[in-house]
Coordinates of N, CA and C in Angstrom, one line a residue:
M1 N 272.1 178.3 31.8 CA 271.6 177.5 32.9 C 270.5 176.6 32.3
I2 N 271.0 175.6 31.7 CA 270.1 174.6 31.0 C 269.8 173.5 31.9
A3 N 268.6 173.4 32.4 CA 268.2 172.4 33.4 C 267.7 171.2 32.7
A4 N 268.2 170.0 33.2 CA 267.6 168.7 32.7 C 266.4 168.4 33.6
I5 N 265.3 168.3 33.0 CA 264.1 168.1 33.8 C 263.6 166.6 33.6
R6 N 263.3 166.0 34.7 CA 262.7 164.6 34.6 C 261.4 164.6 35.3
I7 N 260.6 163.7 34.9 CA 259.3 163.5 35.6 C 259.3 162.1 36.2
R8 N 258.6 162.0 37.4 CA 258.6 160.8 38.1 C 257.2 160.2 38.2
D9 N 257.1 158.9 38.1 CA 255.9 158.3 38.4 C 256.0 157.5 39.7
K10 N 255.2 156.5 39.9 CA 255.3 155.8 41.2 C 256.6 155.1 41.5
T11 N 257.3 154.5 40.5 CA 258.5 153.8 40.8 C 259.7 154.2 40.0
S12 N 259.6 155.1 39.1 CA 260.7 155.4 38.3 C 260.6 156.9 37.8
S13 N 261.6 157.3 37.0 CA 261.6 158.6 36.4 C 262.1 158.5 35.0
S14 N 261.7 159.5 34.2 CA 262.2 159.6 32.8 C 262.5 161.0 32.4
A15 N 263.4 161.1 31.5 CA 263.8 162.5 31.0 C 262.6 163.1 30.3
L16 N 262.4 164.4 30.6 CA 261.3 165.1 29.9 C 261.9 166.1 28.9
C17 N 262.8 167.0 29.4 CA 263.3 168.0 28.4 C 264.5 168.7 29.1
E18 N 265.2 169.5 28.3 CA 266.2 170.4 28.8 C 265.6 171.8 28.6
L19 N 265.8 172.7 29.5 CA 265.1 174.0 29.5 C 266.1 175.0 30.0
D20 N 266.2 176.1 29.3 CA 267.0 177.3 29.7 C 266.2 178.1 30.7
L21 N 266.6 178.0 32.0 CA 265.9 178.6 33.0 C 266.0 180.2 33.0
M22 N 267.1 180.6 32.3 CA 267.3 182.1 32.2 C 266.3 182.7 31.2
R23 N 265.7 181.9 30.3 CA 264.8 182.5 29.4 C 263.3 182.5 29.8
F24 N 263.0 181.6 30.8 CA 261.6 181.5 31.2 C 261.5 181.7 32.7
T25 N 260.3 182.2 33.1 CA 260.1 182.4 34.6 C 259.6 181.0 35.1
E26 N 259.6 180.9 36.4 CA 259.1 179.7 37.1 C 257.6 179.5 36.8
E27 N 256.9 180.6 36.8 CA 255.4 180.5 36.5 C 255.2 180.0 35.1
Q28 N 256.0 180.5 34.1 CA 255.8 180.0 32.8 C 256.0 178.5 32.7
V29 N 257.1 178.0 33.4 CA 257.4 176.6 33.3 C 256.2 175.8 34.0
R30 N 255.8 176.3 35.2 CA 254.7 175.6 35.8 C 253.4 175.5 35.0
E31 N 253.1 176.7 34.3 CA 251.9 176.7 33.5 C 252.0 175.7 32.3
R32 N 253.2 175.6 31.7 CA 253.4 174.7 30.6 C 253.3 173.3 31.1
M33 N 253.8 173.0 32.2 CA 253.7 171.6 32.8 C 252.2 171.3 33.0
A34 N 251.5 172.2 33.6 CA 250.1 172.0 33.9 C 249.3 171.8 32.6
E35 N 249.7 172.5 31.5 CA 249.0 172.3 30.2 C 249.3 170.9 29.7
R36 N 250.4 170.4 30.0 CA 250.7 169.0 29.5 C 250.2 167.9 30.5
G37 N 249.5 168.4 31.6 CA 249.0 167.4 32.5 C 250.0 166.9 33.5
I38 N 251.1 167.6 33.7 CA 252.1 167.1 34.7 C 252.0 167.9 36.0
R39 N 251.8 167.2 37.1 CA 251.6 167.8 38.4 C 252.9 168.4 38.9
D40 N 252.9 169.4 39.7 CA 254.0 170.1 40.3 C 255.0 169.1 41.0
D41 N 254.4 168.1 41.7 CA 255.2 167.2 42.5 C 255.8 166.1 41.6
A42 N 255.5 166.1 40.3 CA 255.9 165.0 39.5 C 257.1 165.4 38.6
F43 N 257.6 166.6 38.7 CA 258.8 166.9 37.9 C 259.9 167.6 38.8
F44 N 261.1 167.4 38.4 CA 262.2 167.9 39.2 C 263.4 168.1 38.3
I45 N 264.4 168.9 38.8 CA 265.6 169.2 38.1 C 266.6 168.1 38.5
C46 N 267.3 167.5 37.5 CA 268.3 166.5 37.9 C 269.7 167.0 37.5
G47 N 269.9 168.3 37.1 CA 271.2 168.8 36.8 C 271.1 169.9 35.8
F48 N 272.3 170.4 35.5 CA 272.5 171.5 34.5 C 273.4 171.0 33.4
T49 N 272.9 170.8 32.2 CA 273.8 170.2 31.2 C 274.9 171.1 30.7
D50 N 274.6 172.4 30.6 CA 275.6 173.3 30.1 C 276.8 173.5 31.2
W51 N 276.5 173.1 32.4 CA 277.6 173.2 33.4 C 278.2 171.9 33.8
S52 N 277.7 170.8 33.2 CA 278.1 169.4 33.5 C 278.0 169.1 34.9
I53 N 276.8 169.5 35.5 CA 276.6 169.3 36.9 C 275.3 168.4 37.1
D54 N 275.4 167.3 37.8 CA 274.3 166.5 38.2 C 273.9 166.8 39.6
E55 N 272.8 167.4 39.8 CA 272.3 167.8 41.2 C 270.8 167.8 41.1
V56 N 270.2 167.0 42.0 CA 268.8 166.9 42.1 C 268.2 168.0 42.9
M57 N 267.2 168.8 42.4 CA 266.6 169.8 43.2 C 265.2 170.1 42.6
T58 N 264.5 170.9 43.3 CA 263.2 171.3 42.9 C 263.3 172.4 41.9
L59 N 262.2 172.7 41.2 CA 262.2 173.8 40.3 C 262.3 175.1 41.1
Q60 N 261.7 175.2 42.3 CA 261.8 176.4 43.2 C 263.3 176.6 43.6
E61 N 264.0 175.6 43.9 CA 265.4 175.7 44.3 C 266.3 176.2 43.1
A62 N 266.0 175.6 41.9 CA 266.7 176.1 40.7 C 266.5 177.6 40.4
Y63 N 265.3 178.0 40.6 CA 265.0 179.4 40.4 C 265.6 180.3 41.5
A64 N 265.8 179.8 42.7 CA 266.5 180.5 43.7 C 267.9 180.7 43.3
L65 N 268.5 179.7 42.7 CA 269.9 179.8 42.2 C 269.9 180.9 41.1
K66 N 268.9 180.9 40.2 CA 268.9 181.9 39.2 C 268.8 183.3 39.8
A67 N 268.0 183.4 40.8 CA 267.9 184.7 41.5 C 269.2 185.2 42.1
C68 N 270.0 184.2 42.6 CA 271.3 184.5 43.1 C 272.2 185.0 42.0
I69 N 272.2 184.3 40.9 CA 273.0 184.7 39.8 C 272.7 186.1 39.3
L70 N 271.4 186.4 39.2 CA 271.0 187.7 38.7 C 271.1 188.8 39.7
G71 N 270.8 188.5 41.0 CA 270.8 189.5 42.0 C 272.2 189.8 42.6
L72 N 272.9 188.7 43.0 CA 274.1 188.9 43.7 C 275.3 189.0 42.8
Y73 N 275.3 188.3 41.7 CA 276.4 188.2 40.8 C 276.3 188.9 39.4
D74 N 275.3 189.7 39.3 CA 275.0 190.5 38.1 C 275.0 189.6 36.8
G75 N 274.4 188.5 36.9 CA 274.3 187.6 35.8 C 275.5 186.7 35.5
D76 N 276.5 186.8 36.3 CA 277.7 185.9 36.1 C 277.5 184.6 37.0
D77 N 277.4 183.5 36.3 CA 277.1 182.3 37.0 C 278.3 181.5 37.6
Y78 N 279.5 182.1 37.4 CA 280.7 181.3 37.8 C 280.7 180.8 39.2
V79 N 280.4 181.7 40.2 CA 280.5 181.3 41.6 C 279.5 180.2 41.9
V80 N 278.2 180.4 41.5 CA 277.2 179.4 41.7 C 277.6 178.1 41.1
K81 N 278.1 178.1 39.9 CA 278.5 176.9 39.3 C 279.7 176.2 40.1
E82 N 280.6 177.0 40.5 CA 281.7 176.4 41.3 C 281.2 175.8 42.6
L83 N 280.3 176.4 43.3 CA 279.8 175.9 44.6 C 279.0 174.6 44.3
L84 N 278.2 174.6 43.2 CA 277.5 173.3 42.9 C 278.4 172.2 42.6
K85 N 279.5 172.5 41.8 CA 280.5 171.5 41.5 C 281.2 170.9 42.8
R86 N 281.3 171.7 43.8 CA 281.9 171.3 45.1 C 280.9 170.6 46.0
H87 N 279.6 170.5 45.5 CA 278.5 169.8 46.2 C 278.2 170.5 47.5
K88 N 278.3 171.9 47.5 CA 277.9 172.7 48.7 C 276.4 172.6 48.9
P89 N 276.0 172.6 50.1 CA 274.5 172.5 50.4 C 273.8 173.7 49.7
F90 N 272.6 173.5 49.3 CA 271.8 174.5 48.7 C 271.7 175.8 49.5
G91 N 271.4 175.6 50.8 CA 271.3 176.7 51.7 C 272.5 177.6 51.8
E92 N 273.7 176.9 51.8 CA 275.0 177.6 51.8 C 275.2 178.5 50.5
I93 N 274.8 177.9 49.4 CA 274.9 178.6 48.1 C 274.1 179.9 48.1
I94 N 272.8 179.8 48.5 CA 272.0 181.0 48.4 C 272.2 182.0 49.5
S95 N 272.9 181.5 50.6 CA 273.2 182.5 51.7 C 274.6 183.0 51.6
S96 N 275.3 182.8 50.5 CA 276.6 183.3 50.3 C 276.7 184.4 49.3
C97 N 277.6 185.3 49.4 CA 277.9 186.3 48.3 C 279.4 186.5 48.2
Y98 N 280.0 185.8 47.3 CA 281.4 185.8 47.1 C 281.8 187.0 46.2
Q99 N 282.8 187.7 46.5 CA 283.3 188.7 45.7 C 284.8 188.4 45.3
F100 N 285.2 188.6 44.1 CA 286.5 188.3 43.6 C 287.5 189.2 44.5
C101 N 288.6 188.6 44.9 CA 289.6 189.3 45.7 C 290.9 189.4 44.9
S102 N 291.5 188.3 44.5 CA 292.8 188.4 43.8 C 293.1 187.0 43.3
K103 N 294.0 187.0 42.3 CA 294.6 185.7 41.9 C 295.8 185.3 42.8
D104 N 296.3 186.2 43.5 CA 297.5 186.1 44.4 C 297.1 185.7 45.8
E105 N 297.6 184.5 46.3 CA 297.3 184.1 47.6 C 297.8 185.0 48.7
V106 N 298.9 185.6 48.5 CA 299.5 186.5 49.5 C 298.6 187.8 49.6
E107 N 298.2 188.3 48.5 CA 297.3 189.5 48.5 C 296.0 189.2 49.2
T108 N 295.5 188.0 48.9 CA 294.2 187.6 49.5 C 294.3 187.5 51.0
V109 N 295.3 186.8 51.5 CA 295.5 186.7 52.9 C 295.7 188.0 53.6
Q110 N 296.4 188.9 52.9 CA 296.6 190.3 53.5 C 295.2 191.0 53.6
K111 N 294.3 190.8 52.7 CA 293.0 191.4 52.8 C 292.2 190.7 53.9
L112 N 292.3 189.4 54.0 CA 291.6 188.7 55.1 C 292.0 189.1 56.4
L113 N 293.3 189.4 56.6 CA 293.8 189.7 57.9 C 294.0 191.2 58.2
S114 N 293.6 192.0 57.2 CA 293.8 193.4 57.3 C 293.2 194.1 58.5
G115 N 292.1 193.6 59.0 CA 291.4 194.3 60.1 C 291.9 193.8 61.5
L116 N 292.8 192.9 61.6 CA 293.2 192.4 62.9 C 294.3 193.3 63.5
E117 N 294.1 193.4 64.8 CA 295.1 194.0 65.7 C 296.4 193.2 65.8
P118 N 297.5 193.8 66.1 CA 298.8 193.0 66.2 C 298.6 191.7 67.1
D119 N 298.0 191.9 68.2 CA 297.9 190.7 69.1 C 297.0 189.6 68.5
E120 N 295.9 190.0 67.8 CA 295.1 189.1 67.2 C 295.8 188.4 66.0
L121 N 296.6 189.1 65.3 CA 297.4 188.5 64.2 C 298.4 187.5 64.7
I122 N 299.1 187.8 65.8 CA 300.0 186.8 66.4 C 299.3 185.6 66.9
N123 N 298.1 185.8 67.5 CA 297.3 184.6 68.0 C 296.9 183.8 66.8
C124 N 296.5 184.4 65.7 CA 296.0 183.7 64.5 C 297.1 182.8 64.0
F125 N 298.3 183.4 63.8 CA 299.4 182.6 63.3 C 299.9 181.5 64.2
Y126 N 299.8 181.8 65.5 CA 300.1 180.8 66.5 C 299.1 179.6 66.4
K127 N 297.9 179.9 66.3 CA 296.8 178.9 66.3 C 296.9 178.0 65.1
F128 N 297.3 178.6 63.9 CA 297.3 177.8 62.7 C 298.7 177.2 62.4
S129 N 299.7 177.7 63.0 CA 301.1 177.2 62.8 C 301.7 177.3 61.4
S130 N 300.9 177.4 60.4 CA 301.5 177.4 59.1 C 300.5 178.2 58.1
W131 N 301.1 178.7 57.1 CA 300.4 179.4 56.1 C 299.3 178.5 55.4
P132 N 299.6 177.3 55.0 CA 298.6 176.5 54.3 C 297.4 176.2 55.3
R133 N 297.6 176.0 56.6 CA 296.5 175.7 57.5 C 295.7 177.0 57.7
L134 N 296.3 178.1 57.7 CA 295.5 179.4 57.8 C 294.6 179.5 56.6
V135 N 295.1 179.3 55.4 CA 294.3 179.5 54.2 C 293.2 178.4 54.2
A136 N 293.6 177.1 54.5 CA 292.6 176.0 54.6 C 291.5 176.3 55.6
S137 N 291.8 176.9 56.7 CA 290.8 177.2 57.7 C 289.7 178.2 57.2
Y138 N 290.2 179.2 56.5 CA 289.3 180.2 55.9 C 288.4 179.5 54.8
M139 N 289.0 178.6 54.0 CA 288.2 177.9 53.0 C 287.2 177.0 53.6
N140 N 287.6 176.2 54.7 CA 286.7 175.3 55.3 C 285.6 176.0 56.0
A141 N 285.8 177.2 56.5 CA 284.8 178.0 57.2 C 283.8 178.7 56.2
G142 N 284.1 178.6 54.9 CA 283.3 179.3 53.9 C 283.6 180.7 53.7
Y143 N 284.6 181.2 54.3 CA 285.0 182.6 54.1 C 285.7 182.9 52.8
L144 N 286.4 181.8 52.3 CA 287.3 181.9 51.1 C 286.9 180.8 50.1
L145 N 286.9 181.2 48.9 CA 286.7 180.2 47.8 C 287.8 180.3 46.8
Q146 N 288.5 179.2 46.6 CA 289.6 179.2 45.7 C 289.2 178.6 44.4
T147 N 289.3 179.3 43.3 CA 288.9 178.8 42.0 C 290.0 178.9 41.0
N148 N 289.8 178.5 39.8 CA 290.8 178.6 38.7 C 291.0 180.1 38.4
K149 N 290.0 180.9 38.6 CA 290.1 182.4 38.3 C 290.8 183.1 39.4
G150 N 290.9 182.5 40.6 CA 291.5 183.2 41.7 C 290.7 183.0 43.0
F151 N 290.9 183.9 44.0 CA 290.3 183.7 45.3 C 289.1 184.7 45.4
Y152 N 288.0 184.2 46.0 CA 286.8 185.0 46.2 C 286.6 185.0 47.7
I153 N 286.2 186.1 48.3 CA 285.9 186.2 49.7 C 284.4 186.4 49.9
N154 N 283.8 185.6 50.8 CA 282.4 185.7 51.1 C 282.1 186.9 51.9
Q155 N 281.3 187.8 51.3 CA 280.9 189.1 51.8 C 279.9 189.0 52.9
L156 N 279.2 187.9 53.1 CA 278.1 187.8 54.0 C 278.5 187.1 55.3
R157 N 279.8 186.7 55.5 CA 280.2 186.0 56.7 C 281.0 187.0 57.6

């Protein structure tokens, strides 16, 4: 999680450094910035170079993403990286907890629909009219994430 840090002045910004956020705490970074005479409101994250993601955020937001990676995903950054690449809102990223389901779409849909009663299942298929629309509706609602590794189901929805 190598953050590209920039500092801003009145009318422009300039690159300051790249920093591995996994190695340092937020407090350590803020202390170092203060030692260099850089105010908290003068620096920001403009992306993550190791993930090839350009996304402007505060240091606090970047460390909230780190907390998600460490707390929800046991140090695996894959889901957070995928959500950032899809330009999902910050609030959605930190309020989600995706768990790997399957590489197989059929098995994934079986798990998604496993708790439905027969009447609910019939209504569901009637409403969506087709398999692709059913899957797309779950993805659009944030219940399902399709990645190169397979399907992930949001455990918090």
